[in-house]
Amino acid sequence: MGTYYSVKIVKADLNQTGTNPEIIQQGIEDVLRAVNLQMSTYIDSSEISRFNRYRKSDWFAVSADLATVIDRALQISRESNGAFDITVGPLVNLWGFGPGEREERIPTPEEIAAARAKTGYRKLQVRLSPPAVKKTLPEIYCDLSAIAKGFGVDKVAEYLTSQQVQNYLVEIGGEIRAGGENTSGKDWRIGISSPDDDLGIEKVISVKNMAVATSGDYRNYFEKDGIRYSHTIDPHTGRPITHHLASVTVADQTCIIADGYATAIDVLGPDAGYDFAIRKELPVFMIVRDKHGFIEKMTPQFEKIFMK
Ligand code: ADP
Ligand code: MG
């Protein structure tokens, strides 16, 4: 997934079952390797890469996991009116944020229009049983980067639970899920990064049996002539988002949903994104850039859960 992962588990959970930490470590790596082989566009032989190269419009058999992730992604696309769209792949690649070489170049309007014509979540279909996907336009190319990390976190959490590990903190590239309590018997504490240049901590929250994901424009971007080009693309314009939402954090029961919604709200921006969060009653925390620095905004659900 082009990022790091970190897993903390409470040792007492292992002592109870007599499991060796190395076994757990191996198990986690097996889970992540499997997710990569399903969802990574950085691996040519992954399921998603093979589907991306597939040029026919009949059903293409995939694993149940990949079908589930695509099903959730399409659901978030419909809910967000296309702000979230995994078929933006050709645009992500055009702007230099894909698996190819990073080129900091502003594409021409013609190039953007041509790439946009190859996108659109309505041209992608999924079936859960037997699991398969289908594109009505042969050029459809899916990029799961906005949701696969969250899915990976859920898979690791499920694996840990299957090994009787109930107290854990799983993180893949900033997307997190916390189970049970930390070694001191307290809720896990996690920091939400400040979008500032020094990347300090903006806010610390206590999390129990919940997932938290953050999307922002402050880590993965390039700058040209004083303009910041983020890796998050607005599918309706074919261009990186330009609004003032610096960071959005979403909490949910599962990390796949938190991750997907975080990206969706990131695309929608500070106002439409906030309205979306209110409508869906999501616990959401935003950091918005303004003339004097940053302002924080949170939904009542976020306040209720985390500001006690
Ligand atoms: P991060 O946690 O690294 O900020 P996100 O979960 O926000 O990542 O996902 C960003 C990635 O999703 C981009 O690098 C790109 O590959 C892909 N992407 C960009 N725009 C969209 C979009 N509108 N819908 C879905 N995926 C997108
Ligand atoms: Mg995301």
PDB file of N, CA, C and O and ligand atoms in Angstrom, residues 3 41-42 77 82-89 92-93 97-98 143-150 172-175 213-220 230-236 241 258-260 262-264 266-267, ligand 1:
ATOM      1  N   THR A   3       2.922   2.330   2.227  1.00  0.00           N
ATOM      2  CA  THR A   3       2.965   3.018   3.511  1.00  0.00           C
ATOM      3  C   THR A   3       3.410   2.046   4.592  1.00  0.00           C
ATOM      4  O   THR A   3       3.736   0.894   4.308  1.00  0.00           O
ATOM      5  N   THR A  41      -2.712  -1.441  -6.664  1.00  0.00           N
ATOM      6  CA  THR A  41      -2.425  -1.098  -8.063  1.00  0.00           C
ATOM      7  C   THR A  41      -0.914  -0.982  -8.284  1.00  0.00           C
ATOM      8  O   THR A  41      -0.461  -0.752  -9.393  1.00  0.00           O
ATOM      9  N   TYR A  42      -0.144  -1.125  -7.196  1.00  0.00           N
ATOM     10  CA  TYR A  42       1.322  -1.090  -7.312  1.00  0.00           C
ATOM     11  C   TYR A  42       1.878  -2.470  -7.659  1.00  0.00           C
ATOM     12  O   TYR A  42       3.060  -2.622  -7.905  1.00  0.00           O
ATOM     13  N   SER A  77     -19.938   6.119  -3.160  1.00  0.00           N
ATOM     14  CA  SER A  77     -20.059   6.976  -4.354  1.00  0.00           C
ATOM     15  C   SER A  77     -21.483   7.465  -4.521  1.00  0.00           C
ATOM     16  O   SER A  77     -21.723   8.651  -4.765  1.00  0.00           O
ATOM     17  N   GLY A  82     -20.989  10.909  -6.122  1.00  0.00           N
ATOM     18  CA  GLY A  82     -19.814  10.799  -6.981  1.00  0.00           C
ATOM     19  C   GLY A  82     -18.582  11.549  -6.505  1.00  0.00           C
ATOM     20  O   GLY A  82     -17.566  11.567  -7.199  1.00  0.00           O
ATOM     21  N   ALA A  83     -18.638  12.176  -5.314  1.00  0.00           N
ATOM     22  CA  ALA A  83     -17.421  12.836  -4.798  1.00  0.00           C
ATOM     23  C   ALA A  83     -16.366  11.766  -4.535  1.00  0.00           C
ATOM     24  O   ALA A  83     -15.190  11.933  -4.834  1.00  0.00           O
ATOM     25  N   PHE A  84     -16.815  10.650  -3.974  1.00  0.00           N
ATOM     26  CA  PHE A  84     -15.925   9.500  -3.776  1.00  0.00           C
ATOM     27  C   PHE A  84     -16.095   8.602  -4.989  1.00  0.00           C
ATOM     28  O   PHE A  84     -17.212   8.241  -5.347  1.00  0.00           O
ATOM     29  N   ASP A  85     -15.014   8.262  -5.646  1.00  0.00           N
ATOM     30  CA  ASP A  85     -15.142   7.461  -6.869  1.00  0.00           C
ATOM     31  C   ASP A  85     -13.836   6.725  -7.144  1.00  0.00           C
ATOM     32  O   ASP A  85     -12.836   7.341  -7.519  1.00  0.00           O
ATOM     33  N   ILE A  86     -13.842   5.407  -6.954  1.00  0.00           N
ATOM     34  CA  ILE A  86     -12.603   4.641  -7.153  1.00  0.00           C
ATOM     35  C   ILE A  86     -12.217   4.544  -8.626  1.00  0.00           C
ATOM     36  O   ILE A  86     -11.114   4.112  -8.935  1.00  0.00           O
ATOM     37  N   THR A  87     -13.103   4.962  -9.529  1.00  0.00           N
ATOM     38  CA  THR A  87     -12.721   4.919 -10.953  1.00  0.00           C
ATOM     39  C   THR A  87     -11.922   6.170 -11.359  1.00  0.00           C
ATOM     40  O   THR A  87     -11.645   6.360 -12.540  1.00  0.00           O
ATOM     41  N   VAL A  88     -11.559   7.023 -10.389  1.00  0.00           N
ATOM     42  CA  VAL A  88     -10.736   8.197 -10.726  1.00  0.00           C
ATOM     43  C   VAL A  88      -9.302   7.823 -11.084  1.00  0.00           C
ATOM     44  O   VAL A  88      -8.496   8.707 -11.386  1.00  0.00           O
ATOM     45  N   GLY A  89      -8.981   6.523 -11.026  1.00  0.00           N
ATOM     46  CA  GLY A  89      -7.622   6.070 -11.308  1.00  0.00           C
ATOM     47  C   GLY A  89      -6.899   6.786 -12.453  1.00  0.00           C
ATOM     48  O   GLY A  89      -5.785   7.273 -12.266  1.00  0.00           O
ATOM     49  N   VAL A  92      -5.921  10.164 -11.220  1.00  0.00           N
ATOM     50  CA  VAL A  92      -4.871  10.079 -10.190  1.00  0.00           C
ATOM     51  C   VAL A  92      -3.519   9.855 -10.882  1.00  0.00           C
ATOM     52  O   VAL A  92      -2.524  10.515 -10.575  1.00  0.00           O
ATOM     53  N   ASN A  93      -3.504   8.948 -11.853  1.00  0.00           N
ATOM     54  CA  ASN A  93      -2.262   8.648 -12.555  1.00  0.00           C
ATOM     55  C   ASN A  93      -1.801   9.845 -13.394  1.00  0.00           C
ATOM     56  O   ASN A  93      -0.614  10.176 -13.432  1.00  0.00           O
ATOM     57  N   PHE A  97      -0.030  10.912  -9.148  1.00  0.00           N
ATOM     58  CA  PHE A  97      -0.155  10.338  -7.809  1.00  0.00           C
ATOM     59  C   PHE A  97      -0.402   8.835  -7.847  1.00  0.00           C
ATOM     60  O   PHE A  97      -0.792   8.241  -6.847  1.00  0.00           O
ATOM     61  N   GLY A  98      -0.198   8.225  -8.995  1.00  0.00           N
ATOM     62  CA  GLY A  98      -0.435   6.790  -9.127  1.00  0.00           C
ATOM     63  C   GLY A  98       0.833   5.992  -8.929  1.00  0.00           C
ATOM     64  O   GLY A  98       1.829   6.511  -8.426  1.00  0.00           O
ATOM     65  N   ASP A 143      -8.805   2.533  -8.599  1.00  0.00           N
ATOM     66  CA  ASP A 143      -7.748   2.862  -7.644  1.00  0.00           C
ATOM     67  C   ASP A 143      -8.368   2.749  -6.250  1.00  0.00           C
ATOM     68  O   ASP A 143      -9.245   3.534  -5.903  1.00  0.00           O
ATOM     69  N   LEU A 144      -7.920   1.772  -5.475  1.00  0.00           N
ATOM     70  CA  LEU A 144      -8.553   1.516  -4.177  1.00  0.00           C
ATOM     71  C   LEU A 144      -7.813   2.188  -3.017  1.00  0.00           C
ATOM     72  O   LEU A 144      -8.103   1.916  -1.846  1.00  0.00           O
ATOM     73  N   SER A 145      -6.877   3.073  -3.338  1.00  0.00           N
ATOM     74  CA  SER A 145      -6.029   3.669  -2.287  1.00  0.00           C
ATOM     75  C   SER A 145      -6.825   4.380  -1.201  1.00  0.00           C
ATOM     76  O   SER A 145      -6.361   4.496  -0.070  1.00  0.00           O
ATOM     77  N   ALA A 146      -8.012   4.866  -1.528  1.00  0.00           N
ATOM     78  CA  ALA A 146      -8.775   5.643  -0.556  1.00  0.00           C
ATOM     79  C   ALA A 146      -9.549   4.771   0.426  1.00  0.00           C
ATOM     80  O   ALA A 146     -10.136   5.287   1.368  1.00  0.00           O
ATOM     81  N   ILE A 147      -9.543   3.476   0.220  1.00  0.00           N
ATOM     82  CA  ILE A 147     -10.386   2.611   1.043  1.00  0.00           C
ATOM     83  C   ILE A 147      -9.681   1.309   1.454  1.00  0.00           C
ATOM     84  O   ILE A 147     -10.040   0.687   2.456  1.00  0.00           O
ATOM     85  N   ALA A 148      -8.633   0.914   0.724  1.00  0.00           N
ATOM     86  CA  ALA A 148      -7.982  -0.378   0.993  1.00  0.00           C
ATOM     87  C   ALA A 148      -7.222  -0.395   2.314  1.00  0.00           C
ATOM     88  O   ALA A 148      -7.155  -1.433   2.976  1.00  0.00           O
ATOM     89  N   LYS A 149      -6.660   0.747   2.701  1.00  0.00           N
ATOM     90  CA  LYS A 149      -5.953   0.774   3.981  1.00  0.00           C
ATOM     91  C   LYS A 149      -6.946   0.478   5.113  1.00  0.00           C
ATOM     92  O   LYS A 149      -6.657  -0.319   5.998  1.00  0.00           O
ATOM     93  N   GLY A 150      -8.096   1.116   5.043  1.00  0.00           N
ATOM     94  CA  GLY A 150      -9.120   0.880   6.063  1.00  0.00           C
ATOM     95  C   GLY A 150      -9.537  -0.578   6.083  1.00  0.00           C
ATOM     96  O   GLY A 150      -9.692  -1.184   7.148  1.00  0.00           O
ATOM     97  N   ILE A 172      -2.656   1.461   9.769  1.00  0.00           N
ATOM     98  CA  ILE A 172      -1.976   1.409   8.468  1.00  0.00           C
ATOM     99  C   ILE A 172      -2.001   2.826   7.904  1.00  0.00           C
ATOM    100  O   ILE A 172      -3.076   3.367   7.630  1.00  0.00           O
ATOM    101  N   GLY A 173      -0.828   3.415   7.778  1.00  0.00           N
ATOM    102  CA  GLY A 173      -0.695   4.753   7.183  1.00  0.00           C
ATOM    103  C   GLY A 173      -1.690   5.769   7.716  1.00  0.00           C
ATOM    104  O   GLY A 173      -2.263   6.531   6.945  1.00  0.00           O
ATOM    105  N   GLY A 174      -1.901   5.787   9.020  1.00  0.00           N
ATOM    106  CA  GLY A 174      -2.765   6.803   9.623  1.00  0.00           C
ATOM    107  C   GLY A 174      -4.204   6.365   9.842  1.00  0.00           C
ATOM    108  O   GLY A 174      -4.948   7.046  10.540  1.00  0.00           O
ATOM    109  N   GLU A 175      -4.631   5.250   9.257  1.00  0.00           N
ATOM    110  CA  GLU A 175      -5.989   4.751   9.514  1.00  0.00           C
ATOM    111  C   GLU A 175      -5.886   3.753  10.675  1.00  0.00           C
ATOM    112  O   GLU A 175      -5.017   2.880  10.662  1.00  0.00           O
ATOM    113  N   ALA A 213     -10.271   7.313  10.843  1.00  0.00           N
ATOM    114  CA  ALA A 213      -9.463   7.541   9.635  1.00  0.00           C
ATOM    115  C   ALA A 213      -9.374   9.034   9.352  1.00  0.00           C
ATOM    116  O   ALA A 213     -10.321   9.784   9.617  1.00  0.00           O
ATOM    117  N   THR A 214      -8.243   9.449   8.823  1.00  0.00           N
ATOM    118  CA  THR A 214      -8.033  10.864   8.509  1.00  0.00           C
ATOM    119  C   THR A 214      -7.584  11.025   7.063  1.00  0.00           C
ATOM    120  O   THR A 214      -6.778  10.254   6.567  1.00  0.00           O
ATOM    121  N   SER A 215      -8.156  12.014   6.403  1.00  0.00           N
ATOM    122  CA  SER A 215      -7.725  12.376   5.059  1.00  0.00           C
ATOM    123  C   SER A 215      -7.302  13.822   5.090  1.00  0.00           C
ATOM    124  O   SER A 215      -7.904  14.624   5.800  1.00  0.00           O
ATOM    125  N   GLY A 216      -6.291  14.164   4.310  1.00  0.00           N
ATOM    126  CA  GLY A 216      -5.883  15.559   4.336  1.00  0.00           C
ATOM    127  C   GLY A 216      -5.063  15.926   3.119  1.00  0.00           C
ATOM    128  O   GLY A 216      -4.683  15.064   2.332  1.00  0.00           O
ATOM    129  N   ASP A 217      -4.802  17.227   2.991  1.00  0.00           N
ATOM    130  CA  ASP A 217      -4.062  17.689   1.816  1.00  0.00           C
ATOM    131  C   ASP A 217      -2.622  18.020   2.182  1.00  0.00           C
ATOM    132  O   ASP A 217      -1.903  18.614   1.417  1.00  0.00           O
ATOM    133  N   TYR A 218      -2.203  17.658   3.419  1.00  0.00           N
ATOM    134  CA  TYR A 218      -0.921  18.162   3.907  1.00  0.00           C
ATOM    135  C   TYR A 218       0.218  17.152   3.855  1.00  0.00           C
ATOM    136  O   TYR A 218       1.331  17.449   4.221  1.00  0.00           O
ATOM    137  N   ARG A 219      -0.052  15.924   3.430  1.00  0.00           N
ATOM    138  CA  ARG A 219       1.023  14.935   3.389  1.00  0.00           C
ATOM    139  C   ARG A 219       1.434  14.588   1.962  1.00  0.00           C
ATOM    140  O   ARG A 219       2.605  14.511   1.651  1.00  0.00           O
ATOM    141  N   ASN A 220       0.421  14.342   1.138  1.00  0.00           N
ATOM    142  CA  ASN A 220       0.715  13.881  -0.210  1.00  0.00           C
ATOM    143  C   ASN A 220       0.253  14.932  -1.220  1.00  0.00           C
ATOM    144  O   ASN A 220      -0.913  14.978  -1.580  1.00  0.00           O
ATOM    145  N   SER A 230      -3.194  18.553  -4.340  1.00  0.00           N
ATOM    146  CA  SER A 230      -3.338  17.412  -3.432  1.00  0.00           C
ATOM    147  C   SER A 230      -3.578  16.120  -4.217  1.00  0.00           C
ATOM    148  O   SER A 230      -4.022  16.157  -5.360  1.00  0.00           O
ATOM    149  N   HIS A 231      -3.320  15.001  -3.596  1.00  0.00           N
ATOM    150  CA  HIS A 231      -3.553  13.705  -4.250  1.00  0.00           C
ATOM    151  C   HIS A 231      -5.042  13.329  -4.260  1.00  0.00           C
ATOM    152  O   HIS A 231      -5.403  12.270  -4.747  1.00  0.00           O
ATOM    153  N   THR A 232      -5.868  14.164  -3.675  1.00  0.00           N
ATOM    154  CA  THR A 232      -7.307  13.893  -3.707  1.00  0.00           C
ATOM    155  C   THR A 232      -7.919  14.640  -4.882  1.00  0.00           C
ATOM    156  O   THR A 232      -7.770  15.854  -5.014  1.00  0.00           O
ATOM    157  N   ILE A 233      -8.605  13.901  -5.729  1.00  0.00           N
ATOM    158  CA  ILE A 233      -9.121  14.456  -6.976  1.00  0.00           C
ATOM    159  C   ILE A 233     -10.628  14.655  -6.881  1.00  0.00           C
ATOM    160  O   ILE A 233     -11.339  13.766  -6.407  1.00  0.00           O
ATOM    161  N   ASP A 234     -11.102  15.796  -7.323  1.00  0.00           N
ATOM    162  CA  ASP A 234     -12.546  15.999  -7.435  1.00  0.00           C
ATOM    163  C   ASP A 234     -12.990  15.392  -8.769  1.00  0.00           C
ATOM    164  O   ASP A 234     -12.658  15.921  -9.833  1.00  0.00           O
ATOM    165  N   PRO A 235     -13.736  14.278  -8.719  1.00  0.00           N
ATOM    166  CA  PRO A 235     -14.094  13.594  -9.966  1.00  0.00           C
ATOM    167  C   PRO A 235     -14.912  14.472 -10.909  1.00  0.00           C
ATOM    168  O   PRO A 235     -14.926  14.239 -12.108  1.00  0.00           O
ATOM    169  N   HIS A 236     -15.583  15.497 -10.359  1.00  0.00           N
ATOM    170  CA  HIS A 236     -16.422  16.337 -11.203  1.00  0.00           C
ATOM    171  C   HIS A 236     -15.622  17.350 -12.023  1.00  0.00           C
ATOM    172  O   HIS A 236     -16.077  17.801 -13.055  1.00  0.00           O
ATOM    173  N   ILE A 241      -8.428  18.742  -5.399  1.00  0.00           N
ATOM    174  CA  ILE A 241      -9.286  19.645  -4.634  1.00  0.00           C
ATOM    175  C   ILE A 241      -8.516  20.920  -4.294  1.00  0.00           C
ATOM    176  O   ILE A 241      -7.316  20.898  -4.085  1.00  0.00           O
ATOM    177  N   ALA A 258     -14.863   4.316   7.722  1.00  0.00           N
ATOM    178  CA  ALA A 258     -14.233   5.565   8.183  1.00  0.00           C
ATOM    179  C   ALA A 258     -13.293   6.100   7.102  1.00  0.00           C
ATOM    180  O   ALA A 258     -13.302   7.298   6.772  1.00  0.00           O
ATOM    181  N   ASP A 259     -12.497   5.219   6.509  1.00  0.00           N
ATOM    182  CA  ASP A 259     -11.532   5.608   5.482  1.00  0.00           C
ATOM    183  C   ASP A 259     -12.248   6.169   4.241  1.00  0.00           C
ATOM    184  O   ASP A 259     -11.915   7.242   3.736  1.00  0.00           O
ATOM    185  N   GLY A 260     -13.258   5.448   3.791  1.00  0.00           N
ATOM    186  CA  GLY A 260     -14.003   5.880   2.604  1.00  0.00           C
ATOM    187  C   GLY A 260     -14.687   7.220   2.828  1.00  0.00           C
ATOM    188  O   GLY A 260     -14.587   8.128   2.006  1.00  0.00           O
ATOM    189  N   ALA A 262     -13.906   9.497   5.009  1.00  0.00           N
ATOM    190  CA  ALA A 262     -12.917  10.577   5.185  1.00  0.00           C
ATOM    191  C   ALA A 262     -12.520  11.139   3.824  1.00  0.00           C
ATOM    192  O   ALA A 262     -12.464  12.359   3.632  1.00  0.00           O
ATOM    193  N   THR A 263     -12.286  10.264   2.871  1.00  0.00           N
ATOM    194  CA  THR A 263     -11.922  10.746   1.533  1.00  0.00           C
ATOM    195  C   THR A 263     -13.113  11.449   0.883  1.00  0.00           C
ATOM    196  O   THR A 263     -12.959  12.515   0.266  1.00  0.00           O
ATOM    197  N   ALA A 264     -14.315  10.889   1.028  1.00  0.00           N
ATOM    198  CA  ALA A 264     -15.508  11.508   0.427  1.00  0.00           C
ATOM    199  C   ALA A 264     -15.697  12.935   0.949  1.00  0.00           C
ATOM    200  O   ALA A 264     -15.908  13.877   0.177  1.00  0.00           O
ATOM    201  N   ASP A 266     -13.442  14.799   2.358  1.00  0.00           N
ATOM    202  CA  ASP A 266     -12.294  15.585   1.911  1.00  0.00           C
ATOM    203  C   ASP A 266     -12.578  16.186   0.527  1.00  0.00           C
ATOM    204  O   ASP A 266     -12.282  17.348   0.260  1.00  0.00           O
ATOM    205  N   VAL A 267     -13.176  15.398  -0.346  1.00  0.00           N
ATOM    206  CA  VAL A 267     -13.500  15.891  -1.692  1.00  0.00           C
ATOM    207  C   VAL A 267     -14.618  16.936  -1.614  1.00  0.00           C
ATOM    208  O   VAL A 267     -14.545  17.983  -2.253  1.00  0.00           O
TER     209      VAL A 267
HETATM  210  P1  ADP B   1      -4.625   9.301   2.708  1.00  0.00           P
HETATM  211  O1  ADP B   1      -5.055   8.610   3.950  1.00  0.00           O
HETATM  212  O2  ADP B   1      -3.259   8.912   2.213  1.00  0.00           O
HETATM  213  O3  ADP B   1      -4.881  10.793   2.705  1.00  0.00           O
HETATM  214  P2  ADP B   1      -7.034   8.732   1.296  1.00  0.00           P
HETATM  215  O4  ADP B   1      -7.750   7.657   2.002  1.00  0.00           O
HETATM  216  O5  ADP B   1      -7.583  10.101   1.445  1.00  0.00           O
HETATM  217  O6  ADP B   1      -5.514   8.671   1.600  1.00  0.00           O
HETATM  218  O7  ADP B   1      -7.008   8.372  -0.246  1.00  0.00           O
HETATM  219  C1  ADP B   1      -6.327   9.175  -1.178  1.00  0.00           C
HETATM  220  C2  ADP B   1      -6.051   8.371  -2.434  1.00  0.00           C
HETATM  221  O8  ADP B   1      -7.300   7.953  -3.011  1.00  0.00           O
HETATM  222  C3  ADP B   1      -5.340   9.133  -3.527  1.00  0.00           C
HETATM  223  O9  ADP B   1      -3.941   8.990  -3.429  1.00  0.00           O
HETATM  224  C4  ADP B   1      -5.885   8.483  -4.786  1.00  0.00           C
HETATM  225  O10 ADP B   1      -5.143   7.314  -5.083  1.00  0.00           O
HETATM  226  C5  ADP B   1      -7.293   8.090  -4.411  1.00  0.00           C
HETATM  227  N1  ADP B   1      -8.298   9.119  -4.742  1.00  0.00           N
HETATM  228  C6  ADP B   1      -8.087  10.409  -5.107  1.00  0.00           C
HETATM  229  N2  ADP B   1      -9.252  11.050  -5.302  1.00  0.00           N
HETATM  230  C7  ADP B   1     -10.244  10.153  -5.028  1.00  0.00           C
HETATM  231  C8  ADP B   1     -11.678  10.214  -5.054  1.00  0.00           C
HETATM  232  N3  ADP B   1     -12.321  11.331  -5.381  1.00  0.00           N
HETATM  233  N4  ADP B   1     -12.360   9.086  -4.726  1.00  0.00           N
HETATM  234  C9  ADP B   1     -11.710   7.946  -4.399  1.00  0.00           C
HETATM  235  N5  ADP B   1     -10.370   7.834  -4.373  1.00  0.00           N
HETATM  236  C10 ADP B   1      -9.630   8.916  -4.669  1.00  0.00           C
END
